[in-house]
PDB file of C-alpha atoms in Angstrom:
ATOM      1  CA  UNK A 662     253.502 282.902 114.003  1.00  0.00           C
ATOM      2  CA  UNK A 663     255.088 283.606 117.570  1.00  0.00           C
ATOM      3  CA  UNK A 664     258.500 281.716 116.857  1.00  0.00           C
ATOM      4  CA  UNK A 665     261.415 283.302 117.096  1.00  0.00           C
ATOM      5  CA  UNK A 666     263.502 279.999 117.940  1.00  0.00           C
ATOM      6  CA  UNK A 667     262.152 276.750 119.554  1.00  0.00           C
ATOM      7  CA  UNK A 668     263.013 277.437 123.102  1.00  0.00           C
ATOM      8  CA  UNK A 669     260.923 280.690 123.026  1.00  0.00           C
ATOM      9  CA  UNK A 670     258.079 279.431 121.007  1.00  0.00           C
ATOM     10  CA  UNK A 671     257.939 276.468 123.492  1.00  0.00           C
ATOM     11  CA  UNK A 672     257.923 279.076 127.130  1.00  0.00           C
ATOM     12  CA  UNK A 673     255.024 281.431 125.090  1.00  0.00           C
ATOM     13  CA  UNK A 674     253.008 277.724 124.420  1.00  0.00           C
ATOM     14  CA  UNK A 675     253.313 276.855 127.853  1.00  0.00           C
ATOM     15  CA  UNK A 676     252.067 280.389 129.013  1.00  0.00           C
ATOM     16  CA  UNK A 677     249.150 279.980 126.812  1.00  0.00           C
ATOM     17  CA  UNK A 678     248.315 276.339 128.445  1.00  0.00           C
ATOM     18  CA  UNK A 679     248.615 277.585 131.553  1.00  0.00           C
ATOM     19  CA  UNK A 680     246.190 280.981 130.540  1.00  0.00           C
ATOM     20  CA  UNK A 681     243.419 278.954 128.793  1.00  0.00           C
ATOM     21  CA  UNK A 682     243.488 276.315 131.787  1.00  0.00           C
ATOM     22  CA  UNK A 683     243.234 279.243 134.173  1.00  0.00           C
ATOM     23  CA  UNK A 684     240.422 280.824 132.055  1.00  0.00           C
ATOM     24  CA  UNK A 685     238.580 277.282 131.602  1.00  0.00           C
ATOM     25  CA  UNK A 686     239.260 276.647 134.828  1.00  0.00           C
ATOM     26  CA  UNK A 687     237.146 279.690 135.904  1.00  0.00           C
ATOM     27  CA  UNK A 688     234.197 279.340 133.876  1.00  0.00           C
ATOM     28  CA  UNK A 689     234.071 275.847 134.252  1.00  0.00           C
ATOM     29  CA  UNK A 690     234.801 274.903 138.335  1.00  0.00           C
ATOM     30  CA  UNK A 691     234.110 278.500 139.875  1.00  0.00           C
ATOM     31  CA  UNK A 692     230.623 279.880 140.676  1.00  0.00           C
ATOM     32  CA  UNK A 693     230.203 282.420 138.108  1.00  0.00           C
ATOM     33  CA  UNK A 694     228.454 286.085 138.633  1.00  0.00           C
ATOM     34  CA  UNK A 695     224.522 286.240 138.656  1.00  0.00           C
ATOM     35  CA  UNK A 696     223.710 287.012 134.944  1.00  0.00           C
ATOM     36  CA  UNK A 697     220.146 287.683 135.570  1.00  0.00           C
ATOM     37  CA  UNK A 698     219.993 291.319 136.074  1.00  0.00           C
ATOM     38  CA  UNK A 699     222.000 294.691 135.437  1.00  0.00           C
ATOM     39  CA  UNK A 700     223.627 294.481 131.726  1.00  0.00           C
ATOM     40  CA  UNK A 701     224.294 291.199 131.587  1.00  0.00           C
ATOM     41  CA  UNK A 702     220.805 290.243 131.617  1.00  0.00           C
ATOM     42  CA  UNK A 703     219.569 292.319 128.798  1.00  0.00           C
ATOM     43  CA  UNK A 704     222.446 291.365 126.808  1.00  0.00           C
ATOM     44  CA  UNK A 705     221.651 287.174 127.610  1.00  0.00           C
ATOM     45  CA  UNK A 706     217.823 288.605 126.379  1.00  0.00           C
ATOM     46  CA  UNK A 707     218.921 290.353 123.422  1.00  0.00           C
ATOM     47  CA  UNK A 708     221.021 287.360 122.096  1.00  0.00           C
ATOM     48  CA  UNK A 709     218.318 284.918 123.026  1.00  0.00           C
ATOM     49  CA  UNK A 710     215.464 286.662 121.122  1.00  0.00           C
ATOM     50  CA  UNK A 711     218.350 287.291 117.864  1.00  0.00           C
ATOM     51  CA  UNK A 712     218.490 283.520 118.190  1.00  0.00           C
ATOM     52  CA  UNK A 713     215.005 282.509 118.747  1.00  0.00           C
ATOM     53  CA  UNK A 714     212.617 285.076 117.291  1.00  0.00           C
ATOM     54  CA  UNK A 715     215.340 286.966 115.123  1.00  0.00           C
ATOM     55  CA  UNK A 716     214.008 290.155 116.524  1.00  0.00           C
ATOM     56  CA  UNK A 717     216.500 292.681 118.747  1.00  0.00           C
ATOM     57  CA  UNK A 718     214.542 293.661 121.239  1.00  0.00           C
ATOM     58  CA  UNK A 719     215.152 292.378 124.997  1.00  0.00           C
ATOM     59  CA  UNK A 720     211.873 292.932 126.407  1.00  0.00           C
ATOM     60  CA  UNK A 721     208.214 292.711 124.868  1.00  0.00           C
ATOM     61  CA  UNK A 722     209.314 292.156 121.439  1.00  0.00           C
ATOM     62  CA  UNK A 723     209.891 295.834 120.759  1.00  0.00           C
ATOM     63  CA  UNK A 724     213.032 296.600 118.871  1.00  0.00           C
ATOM     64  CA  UNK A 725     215.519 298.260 120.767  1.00  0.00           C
ATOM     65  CA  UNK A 726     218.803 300.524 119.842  1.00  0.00           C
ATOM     66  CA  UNK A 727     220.047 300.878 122.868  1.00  0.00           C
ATOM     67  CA  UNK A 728     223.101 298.488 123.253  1.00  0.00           C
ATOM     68  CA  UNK A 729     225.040 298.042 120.249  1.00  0.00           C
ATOM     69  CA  UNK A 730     224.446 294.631 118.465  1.00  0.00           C
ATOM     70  CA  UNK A 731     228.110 293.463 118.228  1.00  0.00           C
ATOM     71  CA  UNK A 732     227.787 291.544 121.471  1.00  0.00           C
ATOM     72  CA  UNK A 733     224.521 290.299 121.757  1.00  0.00           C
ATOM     73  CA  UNK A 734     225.192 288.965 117.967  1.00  0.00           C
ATOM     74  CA  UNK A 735     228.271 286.924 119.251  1.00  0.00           C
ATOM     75  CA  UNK A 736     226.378 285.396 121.836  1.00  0.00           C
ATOM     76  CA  UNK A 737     223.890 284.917 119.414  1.00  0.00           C
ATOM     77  CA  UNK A 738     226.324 282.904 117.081  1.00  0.00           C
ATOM     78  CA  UNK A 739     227.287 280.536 120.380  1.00  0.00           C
ATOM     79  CA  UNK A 740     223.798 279.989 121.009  1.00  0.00           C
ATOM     80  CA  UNK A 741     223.183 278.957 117.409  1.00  0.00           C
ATOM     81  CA  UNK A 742     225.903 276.483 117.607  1.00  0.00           C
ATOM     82  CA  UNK A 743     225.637 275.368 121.253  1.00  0.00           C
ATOM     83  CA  UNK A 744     222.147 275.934 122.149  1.00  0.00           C
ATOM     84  CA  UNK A 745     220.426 278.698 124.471  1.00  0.00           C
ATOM     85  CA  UNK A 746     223.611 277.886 127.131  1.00  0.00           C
ATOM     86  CA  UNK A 747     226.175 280.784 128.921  1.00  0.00           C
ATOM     87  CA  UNK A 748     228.452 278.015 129.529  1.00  0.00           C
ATOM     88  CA  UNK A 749     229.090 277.966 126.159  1.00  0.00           C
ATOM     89  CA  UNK A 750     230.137 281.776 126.197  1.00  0.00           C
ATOM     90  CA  UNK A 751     232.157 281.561 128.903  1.00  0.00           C
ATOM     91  CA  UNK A 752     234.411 278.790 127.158  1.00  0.00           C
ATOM     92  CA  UNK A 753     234.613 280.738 124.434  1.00  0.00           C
ATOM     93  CA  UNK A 754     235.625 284.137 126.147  1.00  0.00           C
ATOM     94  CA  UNK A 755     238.137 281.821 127.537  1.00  0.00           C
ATOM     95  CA  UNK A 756     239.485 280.899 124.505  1.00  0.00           C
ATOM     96  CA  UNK A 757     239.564 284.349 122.958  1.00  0.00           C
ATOM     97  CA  UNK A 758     241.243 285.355 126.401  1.00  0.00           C
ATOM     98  CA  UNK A 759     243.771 283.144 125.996  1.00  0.00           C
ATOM     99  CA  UNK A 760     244.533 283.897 122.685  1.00  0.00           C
ATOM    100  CA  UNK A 761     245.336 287.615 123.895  1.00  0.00           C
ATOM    101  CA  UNK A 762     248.291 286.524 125.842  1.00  0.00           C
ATOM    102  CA  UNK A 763     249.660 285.131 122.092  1.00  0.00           C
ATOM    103  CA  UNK A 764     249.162 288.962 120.813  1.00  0.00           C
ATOM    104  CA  UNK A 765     250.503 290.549 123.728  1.00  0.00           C
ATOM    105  CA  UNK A 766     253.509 288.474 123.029  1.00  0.00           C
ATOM    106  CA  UNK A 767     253.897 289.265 119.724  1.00  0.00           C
ATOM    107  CA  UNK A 768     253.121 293.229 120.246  1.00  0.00           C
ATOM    108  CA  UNK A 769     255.465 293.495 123.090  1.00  0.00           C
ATOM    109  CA  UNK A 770     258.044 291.586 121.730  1.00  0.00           C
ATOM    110  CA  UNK A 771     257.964 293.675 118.297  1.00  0.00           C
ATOM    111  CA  UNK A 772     257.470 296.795 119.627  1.00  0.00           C
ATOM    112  CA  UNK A 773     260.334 296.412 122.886  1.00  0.00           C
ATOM    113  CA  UNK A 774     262.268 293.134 122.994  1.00  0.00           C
ATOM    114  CA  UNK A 775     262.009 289.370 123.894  1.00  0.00           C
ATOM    115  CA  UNK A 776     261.921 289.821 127.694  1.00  0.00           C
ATOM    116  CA  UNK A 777     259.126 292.645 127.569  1.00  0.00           C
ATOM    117  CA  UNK A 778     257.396 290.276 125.648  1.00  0.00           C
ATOM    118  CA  UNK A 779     257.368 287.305 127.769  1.00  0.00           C
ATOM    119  CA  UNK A 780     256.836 289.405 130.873  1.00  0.00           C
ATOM    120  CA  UNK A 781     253.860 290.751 129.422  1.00  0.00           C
ATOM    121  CA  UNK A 782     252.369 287.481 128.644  1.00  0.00           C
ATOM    122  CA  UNK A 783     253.246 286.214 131.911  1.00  0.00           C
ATOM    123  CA  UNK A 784     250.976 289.377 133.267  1.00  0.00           C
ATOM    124  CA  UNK A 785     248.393 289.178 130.255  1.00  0.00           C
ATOM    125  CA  UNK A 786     248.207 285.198 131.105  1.00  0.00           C
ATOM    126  CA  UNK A 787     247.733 285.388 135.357  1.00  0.00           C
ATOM    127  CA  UNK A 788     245.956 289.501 136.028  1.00  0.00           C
ATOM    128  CA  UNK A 789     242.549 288.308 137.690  1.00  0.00           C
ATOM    129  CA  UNK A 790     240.732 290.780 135.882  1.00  0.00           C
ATOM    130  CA  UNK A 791     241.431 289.207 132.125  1.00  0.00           C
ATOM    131  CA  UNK A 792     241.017 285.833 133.661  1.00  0.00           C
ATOM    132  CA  UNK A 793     237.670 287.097 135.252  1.00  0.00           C
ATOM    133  CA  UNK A 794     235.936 288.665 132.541  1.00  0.00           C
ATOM    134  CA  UNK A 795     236.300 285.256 130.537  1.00  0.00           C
ATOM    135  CA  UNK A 796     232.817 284.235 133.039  1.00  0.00           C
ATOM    136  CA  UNK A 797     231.497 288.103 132.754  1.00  0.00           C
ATOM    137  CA  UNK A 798     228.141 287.746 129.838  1.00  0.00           C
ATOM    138  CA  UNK A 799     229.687 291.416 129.033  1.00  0.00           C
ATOM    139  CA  UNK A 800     231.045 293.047 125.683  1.00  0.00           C
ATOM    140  CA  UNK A 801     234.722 293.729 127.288  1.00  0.00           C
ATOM    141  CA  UNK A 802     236.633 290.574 126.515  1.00  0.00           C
ATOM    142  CA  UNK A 803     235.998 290.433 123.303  1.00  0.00           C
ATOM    143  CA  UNK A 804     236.497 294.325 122.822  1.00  0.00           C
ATOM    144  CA  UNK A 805     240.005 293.540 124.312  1.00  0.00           C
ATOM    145  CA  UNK A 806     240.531 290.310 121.749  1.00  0.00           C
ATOM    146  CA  UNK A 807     239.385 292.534 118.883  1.00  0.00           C
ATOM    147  CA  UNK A 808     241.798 295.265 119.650  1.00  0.00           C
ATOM    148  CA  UNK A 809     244.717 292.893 120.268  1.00  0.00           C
ATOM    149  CA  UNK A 810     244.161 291.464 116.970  1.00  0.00           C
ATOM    150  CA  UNK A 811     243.879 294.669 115.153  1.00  0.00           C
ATOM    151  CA  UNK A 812     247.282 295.596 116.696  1.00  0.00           C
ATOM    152  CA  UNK A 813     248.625 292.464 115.828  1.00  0.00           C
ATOM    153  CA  UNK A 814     248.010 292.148 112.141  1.00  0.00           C
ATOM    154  CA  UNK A 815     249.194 295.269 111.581  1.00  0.00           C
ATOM    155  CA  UNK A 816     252.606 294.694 113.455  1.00  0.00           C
ATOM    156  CA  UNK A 817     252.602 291.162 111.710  1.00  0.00           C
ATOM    157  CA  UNK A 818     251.822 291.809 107.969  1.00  0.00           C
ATOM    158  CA  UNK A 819     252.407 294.182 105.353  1.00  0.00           C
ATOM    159  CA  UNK A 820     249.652 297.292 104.874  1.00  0.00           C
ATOM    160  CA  UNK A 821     247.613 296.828 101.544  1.00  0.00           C
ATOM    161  CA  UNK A 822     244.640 296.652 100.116  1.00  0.00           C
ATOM    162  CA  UNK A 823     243.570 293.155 101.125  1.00  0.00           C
ATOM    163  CA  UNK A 824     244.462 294.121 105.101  1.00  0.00           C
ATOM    164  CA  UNK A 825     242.927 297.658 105.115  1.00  0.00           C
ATOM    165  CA  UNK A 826     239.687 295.702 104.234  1.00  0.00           C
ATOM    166  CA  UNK A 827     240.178 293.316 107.114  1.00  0.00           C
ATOM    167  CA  UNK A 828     241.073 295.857 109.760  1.00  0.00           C
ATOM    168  CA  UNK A 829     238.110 297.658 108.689  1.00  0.00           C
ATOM    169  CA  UNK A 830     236.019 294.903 109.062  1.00  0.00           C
ATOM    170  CA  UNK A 831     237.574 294.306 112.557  1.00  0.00           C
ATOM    171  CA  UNK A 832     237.004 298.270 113.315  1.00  0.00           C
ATOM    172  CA  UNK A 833     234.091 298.340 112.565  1.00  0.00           C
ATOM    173  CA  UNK A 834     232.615 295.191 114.378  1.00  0.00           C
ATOM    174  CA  UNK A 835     234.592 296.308 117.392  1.00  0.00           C
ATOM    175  CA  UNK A 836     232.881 299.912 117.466  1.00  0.00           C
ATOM    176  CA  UNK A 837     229.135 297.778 116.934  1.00  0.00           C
ATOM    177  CA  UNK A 838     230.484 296.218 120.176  1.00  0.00           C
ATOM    178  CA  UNK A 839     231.269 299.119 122.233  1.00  0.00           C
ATOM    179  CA  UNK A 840     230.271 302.201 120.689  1.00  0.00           C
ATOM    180  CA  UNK A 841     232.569 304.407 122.349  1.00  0.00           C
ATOM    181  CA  UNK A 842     235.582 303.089 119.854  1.00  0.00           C
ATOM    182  CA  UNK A 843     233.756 305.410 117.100  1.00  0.00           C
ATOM    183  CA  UNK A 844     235.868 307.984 118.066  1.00  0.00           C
ATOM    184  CA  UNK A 845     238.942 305.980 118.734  1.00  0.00           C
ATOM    185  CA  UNK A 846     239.086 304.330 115.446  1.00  0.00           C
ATOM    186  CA  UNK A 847     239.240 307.122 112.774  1.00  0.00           C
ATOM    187  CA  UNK A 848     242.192 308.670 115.074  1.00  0.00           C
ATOM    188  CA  UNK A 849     244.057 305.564 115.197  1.00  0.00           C
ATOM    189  CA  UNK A 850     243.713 305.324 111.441  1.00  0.00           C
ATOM    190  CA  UNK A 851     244.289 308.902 110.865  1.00  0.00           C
ATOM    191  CA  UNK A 852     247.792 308.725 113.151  1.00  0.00           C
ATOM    192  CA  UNK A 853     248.833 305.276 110.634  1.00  0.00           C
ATOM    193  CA  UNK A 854     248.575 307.099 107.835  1.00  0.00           C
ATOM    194  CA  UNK A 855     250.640 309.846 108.694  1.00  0.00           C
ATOM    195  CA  UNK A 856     253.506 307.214 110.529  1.00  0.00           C
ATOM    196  CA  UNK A 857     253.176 305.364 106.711  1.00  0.00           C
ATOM    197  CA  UNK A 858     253.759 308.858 104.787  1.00  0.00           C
TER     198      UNK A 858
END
């Protein structure tokens, strides 16, 4: 997907080596942020009662609406698969981090030129911040992953039918992650249908 020619697909594989060691690294060897109050907490509580009572509530069984479920039903899925454990989220996060430097690639290099694009994955692949967040039980990392994504299929592959219905589907889980992108979604759309008349 990222090749140009072998020398460049081989300097963006090595960035992304050295990103997802940095990000594993992290999770895995650094002491990671308390997770047992502010946000964090209610979001570990949330996922944990999705997972073991199926109920979305985060304290005293009552249902609760106010964080958006797109988060606390990823960590959910992780808990499903890995058992009741935040390591497991962070090495995921880390993943999904990592795989942002591979769309930052591609979107600078599509949009600019080669050397933008490798630049920015250099940045993408070593700013503290992204590397941070991969340990953070928080909704931004994989707000940034989904939006990367969304950018990068439509850069990569043709608009129809088939990817309309996929970008919605990313959209929309993205805005049930952080509800703020309900307004930033219909305007994106609204400007790519214009730039396609």
């Amino acid at each position: 997907i990222f090749m140009i020619n072998n020398s460049i697909n081989k300097k963006v594989f090595y960035i992304f080596i050295f990103g997802l060691i940095l990000r594993l690294g992290c999770v895995l060897f650094l002491p990671q942020i308390d997770v047992n109050r502010g946000d964090s907490a209610k979001y570990i509580a949330l996922a944990s009662n999705i997972t073991a009572k199926h109920i979305y509530s985060y304290e005293n069984d009552e249902p609760d609406a106010y964080f958006p479920p797109g988060y606390p039903f990823f960590v959910s899925a992780i808990y499903k698969s890995f058992g009741i454990n935040n390591t497991a989220v962070r090495v995921v996060q880390a993943i999904l981090s990592a795989l942002v430097i591979l769309f930052v690639y591609y979107l600078a290099t599509e949009i600019f030129n080669f050397k933008v694009g490798i630049l920015s994955a250099i940045i993408t692949c070593v700013y503290p911040g992204f590397i941070g967040y991969s340990g953070l039980i928080l909704p931004q990392l994989l707000v940034m992953f989904l939006i990367t994504l969304f950018f990068f299929l439509i850069l990569r592959f043709p608009l129809n039918i088939k990817l309309i219905l996929i970008l919605g589907l990313i959209a929309g889980y993205a805005a049930l992650t952080r509800a703020e992108l309900f307004l930033f979604w219909p305007i994106l759309f609204l400007i790519m249908a214009v730039i396609n008349k």
